[in-house]
Amino acid sequence: MSITQDLSGGPALTQERRVVTEIPGPKSRELMARKQAAVADGVGAVLPVFVERAGGAVIEDVDGNRLIDFGSGIAVTSVGNSAEAVVRRATEQLHRFTHTCAMVTPYEGYVAVCEELAAVTPGDHAKKSALFNSGAEAVENAVKIARTHTGRQAIVVFEHGYHGRTNLTMALTAKNMPYKHGFGPFAPEIYRVPVAYPYRWLTGAENCAQEAADQVIDHITKQIGAENTAAVIIEPLLGEGGFIEPARGFLPRIAEFARENGIVFVADEIQSGFCRTGQWFACDDEGVVPDLITTAKGIAGGMPLAAVTGRAEIMDSAHTGGLGGTYGGNPVACAAALGAIETMRELDLAARARRIEEVMKPRLLQLAEEFPAIGEVRGRGAMLAVELVRPGSKEPDAELTAAVARRCHQAGLLVLTCGTYGNVLRFLPPLVIGEELLNEGIDILREAFAAA
Ligand SMILES: *Cc1c(COP(=O)(O)O)cnc(C)c1O
């Protein structure tokens, strides 16, 4: 199967790269001066071009440059930017009503999204959902639900984990800079344990799954007390922390330990979910069925929406009125989500994510042979990355990572970096990207490595 362009039935924007000024161009630089005067410095910009419009896998800036999008707004526009079904359904909804507050007078779209979530998330048990605005809010609510369900307080999270920027989710997030630095004190009763990171496991990748799981279980039973532990929260494919795939066998073992000890196993699939890794959810790869799953990013084609979905008996343990928020499950965002999910089904975007891996991974592996600074190529589906190190060692090379990203940007390819050590280039193209554009992006990446 090949990927053709304009899969979503016609992003108006021609799917081509076009660089007509230096990047950022003069109009973007002017706007950046206004941004600096009016917007708080804490809000950064990875690529300081200002967007005029975007469609499919292309972003056009105010100077007329067209960038290939290997970021999808951080794994959000998986169905492509301004995907037809998303725009159509959201527009219809905008004309019918914009808001009533789902907690005041409900509407069908909210229920329909929860029905879809029950259908597509792992496991065939009875499921219920609650909708929110952001990923962090979903994670916070998963914690509320797990605590009230178990009557326990401790929450276990993992090294290199990322769960958001609110106070509770900062505490759950591993990396200090930029997410937490100076923003404490953080919420109590959060415990961080090792994750099975094969590339950096000291006794070797082959021992990683078992040793890491042993350490986690030991830590929970001996230092926290399994009977005090409400939830274990893990990204089945870690995002911000460096696109780390936990060694196979690690997740099932942690899930089994949780089940045996009445601990709620929460999969944070906010970045990895909704076809991104070549399945509906990354958990599906090892047949792991989480008790609760948090979703956001890919769910609504760019509109703000997030969810907690899980076993009905766990979800129902919060008292009526205990969950919610003014905007949670906004009707326009719900309509957009229904359009995004429809697009994922109709175009079989999970298969397209697998095809992206088929095209990209061999080429990235080839780059790794050519450039010894690439220590590892990893990821699944359209959630791929390279980790950069000083040749001959595993010493992280964040400077080279930033330099390669900068060169890609200047050539009209939007790539993002990540990783606890800032040394991972990650690739998150929209799943509807055409194969030509995909290959052109990798050509640019190769040139960037050669030049940097
Ligand atoms: C982005 C992300 C979050 C936070 O989502 P926001 O919508 O930015 O609050 C939480 N968990 C994971 C795994 C994420 O990638």
Tab-separated table of C-alpha atoms and ligand atoms in Angstrom:
chain	number	residue	atom	x	y	z
A	1	MET	CA	0.000	0.000	0.000
A	2	SER	CA	1.371	3.374	-0.808
A	3	ILE	CA	0.615	6.701	0.719
A	4	THR	CA	-0.822	9.142	-1.747
A	5	GLN	CA	-1.281	12.801	-1.080
A	6	ASP	CA	-4.440	14.588	-0.029
A	7	LEU	CA	-5.721	11.454	1.683
A	8	SER	CA	-8.083	13.385	3.871
A	9	GLY	CA	-10.083	14.431	0.826
A	10	GLY	CA	-8.360	17.661	0.119
A	11	PRO	CA	-6.347	19.926	2.347
A	12	ALA	CA	-6.494	23.046	0.222
A	13	LEU	CA	-2.772	23.557	0.609
A	14	THR	CA	-0.528	22.013	-2.061
A	15	GLN	CA	1.547	19.285	-0.461
A	16	GLU	CA	4.986	20.612	-1.358
A	17	ARG	CA	7.970	22.177	0.340
A	18	ARG	CA	8.832	25.684	-0.757
A	19	VAL	CA	11.520	27.887	0.724
A	20	VAL	CA	11.311	31.446	-0.606
A	21	THR	CA	13.033	33.458	2.149
A	22	GLU	CA	15.555	32.685	4.825
A	23	ILE	CA	13.833	31.007	7.760
A	24	PRO	CA	12.558	32.817	9.746
A	25	GLY	CA	11.693	35.350	7.044
A	26	PRO	CA	11.198	39.112	7.478
A	27	LYS	CA	7.486	38.989	8.340
A	28	SER	CA	8.046	36.273	10.917
A	29	ARG	CA	10.868	38.311	12.441
A	30	GLU	CA	8.593	41.326	12.699
A	31	LEU	CA	5.926	39.252	14.404
A	32	MET	CA	8.544	37.760	16.697
A	33	ALA	CA	9.395	41.267	17.890
A	34	ARG	CA	5.710	41.798	18.736
A	35	LYS	CA	5.643	38.419	20.475
A	36	GLN	CA	8.620	39.348	22.580
A	37	ALA	CA	6.895	42.529	23.693
A	38	ALA	CA	3.485	41.015	24.420
A	39	VAL	CA	3.926	37.320	25.260
A	40	ALA	CA	5.552	36.024	28.424
A	41	ASP	CA	9.114	34.795	27.878
A	42	GLY	CA	8.209	31.467	29.473
A	43	VAL	CA	6.255	30.555	26.341
A	44	GLY	CA	8.939	29.467	23.898
A	45	ALA	CA	8.894	28.688	20.156
A	46	VAL	CA	10.811	25.774	18.633
A	47	LEU	CA	10.759	27.231	15.132
A	48	PRO	CA	10.113	30.964	15.167
A	49	VAL	CA	8.082	31.236	11.979
A	50	PHE	CA	4.511	32.465	12.197
A	51	VAL	CA	1.884	30.321	10.563
A	52	GLU	CA	-0.419	31.648	7.867
A	53	ARG	CA	-2.199	28.356	7.196
A	54	ALA	CA	-1.610	24.630	7.300
A	55	GLY	CA	-3.086	21.607	5.572
A	56	GLY	CA	-2.234	17.926	5.510
A	57	ALA	CA	1.499	17.704	6.224
A	58	VAL	CA	2.462	21.225	5.167
A	59	ILE	CA	2.672	24.446	7.170
A	60	GLU	CA	2.792	27.729	5.283
A	61	ASP	CA	4.316	30.711	7.073
A	62	VAL	CA	3.571	34.411	6.713
A	63	ASP	CA	6.523	34.826	4.331
A	64	GLY	CA	5.148	32.185	1.955
A	65	ASN	CA	7.526	29.390	2.968
A	66	ARG	CA	6.010	25.926	3.027
A	67	LEU	CA	7.457	23.564	5.602
A	68	ILE	CA	7.214	19.793	5.686
A	69	ASP	CA	5.642	18.960	9.016
A	70	PHE	CA	7.413	16.178	10.930
A	71	GLY	CA	5.919	17.365	14.234
A	72	SER	CA	2.119	17.421	13.835
A	73	GLY	CA	1.959	20.063	16.569
A	74	ILE	CA	3.420	17.413	18.913
A	75	ALA	CA	1.506	14.358	17.676
A	76	VAL	CA	-1.819	16.218	17.512
A	77	THR	CA	-2.739	16.593	13.839
A	78	SER	CA	-2.344	12.905	13.027
A	79	VAL	CA	-5.263	13.145	10.578
A	80	GLY	CA	-3.529	16.099	8.891
A	81	ASN	CA	-3.982	19.775	9.578
A	82	SER	CA	-7.525	21.041	8.930
A	83	ALA	CA	-8.638	17.539	7.944
A	84	GLU	CA	-11.869	17.610	5.955
A	85	ALA	CA	-14.060	15.642	8.382
A	86	VAL	CA	-12.735	17.582	11.376
A	87	VAL	CA	-13.457	20.949	9.764
A	88	ARG	CA	-16.866	19.863	8.456
A	89	ARG	CA	-18.119	18.460	11.751
A	90	ALA	CA	-16.674	21.240	13.902
A	91	THR	CA	-18.165	23.867	11.583
A	92	GLU	CA	-21.624	22.277	11.708
A	93	GLN	CA	-21.402	22.190	15.483
A	94	LEU	CA	-20.244	25.827	15.688
A	95	HIS	CA	-23.452	26.841	13.934
A	96	ARG	CA	-25.679	24.722	16.195
A	97	PHE	CA	-24.244	25.764	19.577
A	98	THR	CA	-20.792	26.510	20.972
A	99	HIS	CA	-21.228	25.631	24.626
A	100	THR	CA	-23.769	24.738	27.250
A	101	CYS	CA	-21.405	23.021	29.720
A	102	ALA	CA	-21.776	19.258	29.696
A	103	MET	CA	-22.347	19.299	33.470
A	104	VAL	CA	-25.298	21.707	33.082
A	105	THR	CA	-27.157	20.456	30.001
A	106	PRO	CA	-25.524	17.537	28.169
A	107	TYR	CA	-25.417	16.923	24.400
A	108	GLU	CA	-25.010	13.883	22.187
A	109	GLY	CA	-21.490	14.585	20.899
A	110	TYR	CA	-19.988	14.093	24.363
A	111	VAL	CA	-21.670	10.705	24.717
A	112	ALA	CA	-20.712	9.676	21.172
A	113	VAL	CA	-17.031	10.419	21.867
A	114	CYS	CA	-17.185	8.289	25.032
A	115	GLU	CA	-18.793	5.472	23.024
A	116	GLU	CA	-15.996	5.679	20.459
A	117	LEU	CA	-13.386	5.648	23.221
A	118	ALA	CA	-14.937	2.492	24.666
A	119	ALA	CA	-14.775	0.883	21.222
A	120	VAL	CA	-11.189	1.743	20.257
A	121	THR	CA	-9.259	1.511	23.565
A	122	PRO	CA	-7.685	-1.830	24.598
A	123	GLY	CA	-9.832	-4.523	26.238
A	124	ASP	CA	-13.450	-5.617	25.742
A	125	HIS	CA	-14.637	-5.048	29.334
A	126	ALA	CA	-17.359	-2.508	30.194
A	127	LYS	CA	-15.811	0.972	29.892
A	128	LYS	CA	-16.775	4.527	30.707
A	129	SER	CA	-15.060	7.855	30.023
A	130	ALA	CA	-14.898	11.442	31.248
A	131	LEU	CA	-13.754	14.290	28.993
A	132	PHE	CA	-11.421	17.188	29.740
A	133	ASN	CA	-9.505	19.948	27.938
A	134	SER	CA	-5.856	18.994	28.150
A	135	GLY	CA	-3.665	15.983	28.656
A	136	ALA	CA	-2.485	17.181	32.047
A	137	GLU	CA	-6.071	17.556	33.189
A	138	ALA	CA	-6.840	13.993	32.080
A	139	VAL	CA	-3.844	12.645	34.020
A	140	GLU	CA	-4.892	14.606	37.121
A	141	ASN	CA	-8.356	13.102	36.894
A	142	ALA	CA	-6.974	9.594	36.448
A	143	VAL	CA	-5.162	10.155	39.762
A	144	LYS	CA	-8.359	11.409	41.429
A	145	ILE	CA	-10.289	8.375	40.191
A	146	ALA	CA	-7.589	5.864	41.184
A	147	ARG	CA	-7.287	7.361	44.663
A	148	THR	CA	-10.994	7.399	45.375
A	149	HIS	CA	-11.378	3.879	43.940
A	150	THR	CA	-8.595	2.349	46.019
A	151	GLY	CA	-8.727	4.542	49.108
A	152	ARG	CA	-4.918	4.735	48.754
A	153	GLN	CA	-2.633	7.705	48.087
A	154	ALA	CA	0.715	6.710	46.587
A	155	ILE	CA	1.245	7.187	42.847
A	156	VAL	CA	4.128	5.457	41.072
A	157	VAL	CA	5.681	7.030	37.973
A	158	PHE	CA	8.809	6.338	35.944
A	159	GLU	CA	12.154	7.870	35.128
A	160	HIS	CA	11.987	9.820	31.848
A	161	GLY	CA	8.194	10.032	32.179
A	162	TYR	CA	6.231	13.095	31.102
A	163	HIS	CA	2.677	13.774	32.227
A	164	GLY	CA	2.158	17.542	31.979
A	165	ARG	CA	2.823	20.960	33.489
A	166	THR	CA	0.129	21.493	36.128
A	167	ASN	CA	1.224	21.194	39.742
A	168	LEU	CA	0.312	17.539	40.179
A	169	THR	CA	1.555	16.535	36.733
A	170	MET	CA	4.842	18.432	37.227
A	171	ALA	CA	5.361	16.172	40.216
A	172	LEU	CA	4.635	13.157	38.003
A	173	THR	CA	7.014	14.399	35.276
A	174	ALA	CA	10.665	13.380	35.583
A	175	LYS	CA	12.644	16.116	33.855
A	176	ASN	CA	13.495	19.274	35.757
A	177	MET	CA	14.445	21.706	32.967
A	178	PRO	CA	12.310	23.229	31.532
A	179	TYR	CA	9.177	21.662	33.019
A	180	LYS	CA	9.673	21.991	36.787
A	181	HIS	CA	12.643	24.229	37.481
A	182	GLY	CA	11.763	26.823	40.122
A	183	PHE	CA	8.060	25.889	40.127
A	184	GLY	CA	7.939	23.794	43.321
A	185	PRO	CA	6.887	22.747	45.879
A	186	PHE	CA	5.358	19.742	44.187
A	187	ALA	CA	2.532	17.446	45.222
A	188	PRO	CA	3.369	14.728	47.764
A	189	GLU	CA	2.960	10.934	47.573
A	190	ILE	CA	4.578	10.614	44.149
A	191	TYR	CA	7.275	7.922	43.780
A	192	ARG	CA	9.590	7.575	40.781
A	193	VAL	CA	10.981	4.188	39.762
A	194	PRO	CA	13.273	3.002	36.945
A	195	VAL	CA	11.957	2.332	33.448
A	196	ALA	CA	13.269	-0.399	31.125
A	197	TYR	CA	15.349	1.805	28.787
A	198	PRO	CA	17.277	-0.762	26.758
A	199	TYR	CA	19.854	1.567	25.177
A	200	ARG	CA	21.014	2.899	28.538
A	201	TRP	CA	20.505	-0.164	30.742
A	202	LEU	CA	23.846	-0.656	32.473
A	203	THR	CA	23.945	-4.449	32.375
A	204	GLY	CA	22.799	-4.571	28.747
A	205	ALA	CA	19.564	-4.467	26.786
A	206	GLU	CA	18.993	-8.234	27.099
A	207	ASN	CA	18.670	-7.967	30.903
A	208	CYS	CA	16.694	-4.770	30.844
A	209	ALA	CA	13.058	-5.905	31.003
A	210	GLN	CA	13.502	-8.329	33.854
A	211	GLU	CA	15.915	-6.307	35.975
A	212	ALA	CA	13.920	-3.108	35.604
A	213	ALA	CA	10.654	-4.851	36.490
A	214	ASP	CA	12.331	-6.502	39.514
A	215	GLN	CA	13.547	-3.110	40.706
A	216	VAL	CA	10.117	-1.508	40.254
A	217	ILE	CA	8.328	-4.282	42.119
A	218	ASP	CA	10.948	-4.279	44.862
A	219	HIS	CA	10.641	-0.518	45.244
A	220	ILE	CA	6.849	-0.654	45.470
A	221	THR	CA	6.677	-3.569	47.896
A	222	LYS	CA	9.603	-2.566	50.143
A	223	GLN	CA	9.618	1.233	50.107
A	224	ILE	CA	6.071	2.365	49.329
A	225	GLY	CA	3.942	-0.650	50.224
A	226	ALA	CA	1.749	-2.151	47.519
A	227	GLU	CA	-1.205	-1.730	49.870
A	228	ASN	CA	-0.563	2.046	49.926
A	229	THR	CA	-0.275	2.354	46.153
A	230	ALA	CA	-3.276	3.731	44.271
A	231	ALA	CA	-1.872	3.754	40.741
A	232	VAL	CA	1.072	3.107	38.482
A	233	ILE	CA	1.148	5.586	35.583
A	234	ILE	CA	3.267	4.847	32.544
A	235	GLU	CA	3.574	5.911	28.924
A	236	PRO	CA	3.737	2.628	26.991
A	237	LEU	CA	6.047	4.406	24.567
A	238	LEU	CA	7.641	7.316	26.394
A	239	GLY	CA	7.303	10.653	24.587
A	240	GLU	CA	9.039	13.771	25.898
A	241	GLY	CA	11.554	11.628	27.799
A	242	GLY	CA	13.096	10.433	24.531
A	243	PHE	CA	10.765	8.116	22.592
A	244	ILE	CA	11.871	5.232	24.768
A	245	GLU	CA	10.307	1.860	24.028
A	246	PRO	CA	10.322	-0.066	27.300
A	247	ALA	CA	12.020	-3.442	26.728
A	248	ARG	CA	9.441	-6.045	25.715
A	249	GLY	CA	8.049	-7.895	28.685
A	250	PHE	CA	8.389	-4.940	31.070
A	251	LEU	CA	4.897	-3.485	30.617
A	252	PRO	CA	3.014	-6.810	30.882
A	253	ARG	CA	4.903	-7.615	34.076
A	254	ILE	CA	4.135	-4.275	35.705
A	255	ALA	CA	0.494	-4.558	34.627
A	256	GLU	CA	0.272	-8.051	36.114
A	257	PHE	CA	1.885	-6.930	39.374
A	258	ALA	CA	-0.599	-4.051	39.570
A	259	ARG	CA	-3.544	-6.361	38.973
A	260	GLU	CA	-2.404	-8.816	41.657
A	261	ASN	CA	-2.089	-6.001	44.173
A	262	GLY	CA	-5.235	-4.004	43.487
A	263	ILE	CA	-3.208	-1.132	42.018
A	264	VAL	CA	-4.832	0.802	39.151
A	265	PHE	CA	-2.639	0.489	36.036
A	266	VAL	CA	-2.871	3.734	34.074
A	267	ALA	CA	-1.511	3.948	30.519
A	268	ASP	CA	-0.781	7.551	29.558
A	269	GLU	CA	-1.304	7.319	25.782
A	270	ILE	CA	-1.674	11.037	25.279
A	271	GLN	CA	1.219	11.083	22.791
A	272	SER	CA	1.318	7.449	21.632
A	273	GLY	CA	-2.420	6.932	21.108
A	274	PHE	CA	-4.835	7.156	18.203
A	275	CYS	CA	-2.984	5.190	15.501
A	276	ARG	CA	0.342	6.955	16.054
A	277	THR	CA	2.360	3.781	16.696
A	278	GLY	CA	0.647	1.646	14.045
A	279	GLN	CA	-2.161	0.376	16.296
A	280	TRP	CA	-5.030	2.240	17.881
A	281	PHE	CA	-2.877	2.363	21.034
A	282	ALA	CA	0.737	1.491	21.855
A	283	CYS	CA	-0.497	-0.889	24.605
A	284	ASP	CA	-2.003	-3.074	21.898
A	285	ASP	CA	1.451	-4.198	20.752
A	286	GLU	CA	2.004	-6.337	23.837
A	287	GLY	CA	-1.654	-7.021	24.513
A	288	VAL	CA	-1.546	-4.927	27.680
A	289	VAL	CA	-5.015	-3.902	28.871
A	290	PRO	CA	-4.801	-0.888	31.174
A	291	ASP	CA	-7.397	-0.227	33.872
A	292	LEU	CA	-7.442	3.450	32.885
A	293	ILE	CA	-6.085	5.110	29.761
A	294	THR	CA	-5.509	8.834	29.269
A	295	THR	CA	-5.783	10.298	25.783
A	296	ALA	CA	-5.561	13.794	24.292
A	297	LYS	CA	-3.211	15.000	21.528
A	298	GLY	CA	-4.304	12.907	18.509
A	299	ILE	CA	-7.933	12.660	19.547
A	300	ALA	CA	-9.532	15.668	17.865
A	301	GLY	CA	-7.399	16.800	14.921
A	302	GLY	CA	-6.128	19.865	16.764
A	303	MET	CA	-9.089	20.872	18.895
A	304	PRO	CA	-8.483	20.771	22.660
A	305	LEU	CA	-9.955	17.571	24.066
A	306	ALA	CA	-8.735	14.908	26.479
A	307	ALA	CA	-10.205	11.851	28.136
A	308	VAL	CA	-9.875	9.295	30.866
A	309	THR	CA	-11.335	5.959	29.798
A	310	GLY	CA	-11.416	2.816	31.879
A	311	ARG	CA	-13.135	-0.014	33.632
A	312	ALA	CA	-16.686	1.090	34.385
A	313	GLU	CA	-16.455	0.097	38.050
A	314	ILE	CA	-13.296	2.173	38.542
A	315	MET	CA	-14.587	5.162	36.564
A	316	ASP	CA	-17.842	5.113	38.551
A	317	SER	CA	-16.089	5.286	41.919
A	318	ALA	CA	-15.978	9.096	41.877
A	319	HIS	CA	-19.163	10.629	43.329
A	320	THR	CA	-21.548	12.534	41.045
A	321	GLY	CA	-20.232	16.054	40.551
A	322	GLY	CA	-16.709	14.968	41.525
A	323	LEU	CA	-15.425	15.057	37.940
A	324	GLY	CA	-15.834	17.773	35.357
A	325	GLY	CA	-14.922	21.342	34.493
A	326	THR	CA	-16.522	24.227	32.641
A	327	TYR	CA	-15.228	23.350	29.191
A	328	GLY	CA	-14.473	19.617	29.486
A	329	GLY	CA	-15.872	17.844	26.416
A	330	ASN	CA	-16.706	21.092	24.635
A	331	PRO	CA	-19.226	20.347	21.840
A	332	VAL	CA	-17.030	21.720	19.040
A	333	ALA	CA	-14.043	19.700	20.273
A	334	CYS	CA	-16.263	16.591	20.490
A	335	ALA	CA	-17.493	17.109	16.927
A	336	ALA	CA	-13.888	17.466	15.787
A	337	ALA	CA	-12.970	14.244	17.611
A	338	LEU	CA	-15.773	12.364	15.879
A	339	GLY	CA	-14.425	13.671	12.565
A	340	ALA	CA	-10.862	12.652	13.462
A	341	ILE	CA	-11.886	9.144	14.555
A	342	GLU	CA	-14.001	8.738	11.412
A	343	THR	CA	-10.935	9.719	9.347
A	344	MET	CA	-8.717	7.245	11.212
A	345	ARG	CA	-11.162	4.439	10.444
A	346	GLU	CA	-11.902	5.367	6.841
A	347	LEU	CA	-8.274	5.820	5.837
A	348	ASP	CA	-6.979	3.059	8.151
A	349	LEU	CA	-4.423	5.445	9.597
A	350	ALA	CA	-2.939	2.735	11.826
A	351	ALA	CA	-1.855	0.945	8.636
A	352	ARG	CA	-0.511	4.217	7.299
A	353	ALA	CA	1.539	4.674	10.471
A	354	ARG	CA	3.008	1.204	9.904
A	355	ARG	CA	3.774	2.156	6.312
A	356	ILE	CA	5.550	5.325	7.504
A	357	GLU	CA	7.745	3.112	9.698
A	358	GLU	CA	8.426	0.851	6.708
A	359	VAL	CA	9.607	3.820	4.670
A	360	MET	CA	11.435	5.770	7.367
A	361	LYS	CA	13.097	3.200	9.578
A	362	PRO	CA	15.378	1.610	6.967
A	363	ARG	CA	16.453	5.070	5.883
A	364	LEU	CA	17.147	6.142	9.473
A	365	LEU	CA	19.142	2.946	10.031
A	366	GLN	CA	21.117	3.782	6.911
A	367	LEU	CA	21.815	7.246	8.341
A	368	ALA	CA	23.012	5.583	11.554
A	369	GLU	CA	25.599	3.637	9.517
A	370	GLU	CA	26.718	6.780	7.804
A	371	PHE	CA	26.807	9.019	10.889
A	372	PRO	CA	28.295	7.438	14.020
A	373	ALA	CA	26.719	10.175	16.150
A	374	ILE	CA	23.425	8.297	15.788
A	375	GLY	CA	23.580	5.914	18.738
A	376	GLU	CA	20.165	4.376	18.287
A	377	VAL	CA	17.175	4.413	15.927
A	378	ARG	CA	13.937	3.509	17.658
A	379	GLY	CA	10.182	3.896	17.870
A	380	ARG	CA	7.184	2.398	16.161
A	381	GLY	CA	4.832	3.492	13.429
A	382	ALA	CA	4.980	7.248	12.948
A	383	MET	CA	6.572	7.808	16.364
A	384	LEU	CA	10.236	7.409	15.460
A	385	ALA	CA	13.454	8.914	16.779
A	386	VAL	CA	17.225	8.900	16.703
A	387	GLU	CA	19.335	9.355	19.834
A	388	LEU	CA	22.553	11.298	19.307
A	389	VAL	CA	25.773	10.628	21.181
A	390	ARG	CA	29.465	11.389	20.891
A	391	PRO	CA	30.817	8.746	18.504
A	392	GLY	CA	32.269	5.714	20.231
A	393	SER	CA	30.402	6.418	23.465
A	394	LYS	CA	26.880	6.851	24.785
A	395	GLU	CA	27.564	10.364	26.004
A	396	PRO	CA	24.496	12.420	24.989
A	397	ASP	CA	25.128	15.122	22.374
A	398	ALA	CA	22.457	17.757	22.871
A	399	GLU	CA	24.419	20.392	20.940
A	400	LEU	CA	24.579	18.305	17.790
A	401	THR	CA	20.891	17.486	18.200
A	402	ALA	CA	20.018	21.178	18.325
A	403	ALA	CA	22.331	21.919	15.371
A	404	VAL	CA	20.764	19.226	13.164
A	405	ALA	CA	17.254	20.405	14.091
A	406	ARG	CA	18.200	24.000	13.245
A	407	ARG	CA	19.531	23.008	9.839
A	408	CYS	CA	16.363	21.046	9.109
A	409	HIS	CA	14.293	24.074	10.038
A	410	GLN	CA	16.296	26.344	7.760
A	411	ALA	CA	15.745	23.908	4.890
A	412	GLY	CA	11.985	23.820	5.463
A	413	LEU	CA	11.587	20.662	7.526
A	414	LEU	CA	9.958	20.990	10.938
A	415	VAL	CA	11.470	18.449	13.348
A	416	LEU	CA	11.290	18.372	17.139
A	417	THR	CA	13.784	17.297	19.765
A	418	CYS	CA	13.142	15.580	23.085
A	419	GLY	CA	14.797	13.421	25.704
A	420	THR	CA	15.918	13.797	29.291
A	421	TYR	CA	19.363	14.649	27.898
A	422	GLY	CA	17.984	16.786	25.031
A	423	ASN	CA	19.716	14.505	22.528
A	424	VAL	CA	16.825	12.891	20.676
A	425	LEU	CA	15.436	13.987	17.311
A	426	ARG	CA	11.857	12.799	17.053
A	427	PHE	CA	9.697	12.363	13.998
A	428	LEU	CA	5.919	12.654	14.247
A	429	PRO	CA	4.610	13.272	10.730
A	430	PRO	CA	0.870	13.481	10.167
A	431	LEU	CA	-0.284	9.972	9.278
A	432	VAL	CA	-1.708	11.264	5.984
A	433	ILE	CA	1.665	12.530	4.745
A	434	GLY	CA	2.478	11.619	1.145
A	435	GLU	CA	5.402	9.294	0.564
A	436	GLU	CA	7.266	11.801	-1.599
A	437	LEU	CA	7.153	14.406	1.126
A	438	LEU	CA	8.227	11.820	3.681
A	439	ASN	CA	11.272	10.877	1.617
A	440	GLU	CA	12.086	14.496	0.890
A	441	GLY	CA	12.056	15.144	4.643
A	442	ILE	CA	14.557	12.367	5.238
A	443	ASP	CA	16.770	13.684	2.407
A	444	ILE	CA	16.835	17.028	4.226
A	445	LEU	CA	17.651	15.286	7.486
A	446	ARG	CA	20.576	13.530	5.811
A	447	GLU	CA	21.907	16.818	4.464
A	448	ALA	CA	21.533	18.364	7.919
A	449	PHE	CA	23.595	15.586	9.472
A	450	ALA	CA	26.229	15.917	6.755
A	451	ALA	CA	26.474	19.681	7.353
A	452	ALA	CA	26.366	19.583	11.146
B	1	LIG	C1	1.642	16.096	26.094
B	1	LIG	C2	1.498	15.062	27.122
B	1	LIG	C3	0.804	15.296	28.320
B	1	LIG	C4	0.211	16.639	28.657
B	1	LIG	O1	-0.751	17.031	27.729
B	1	LIG	P1	-1.191	18.582	27.653
B	1	LIG	O2	-2.350	18.574	26.721
B	1	LIG	O3	-0.011	19.323	27.131
B	1	LIG	O4	-1.542	18.983	29.040
B	1	LIG	C5	0.683	14.258	29.207
B	1	LIG	N1	1.209	13.055	28.960
B	1	LIG	C6	1.878	12.780	27.820
B	1	LIG	C7	2.419	11.413	27.591
B	1	LIG	C8	2.066	13.782	26.872
B	1	LIG	O5	2.769	13.533	25.765
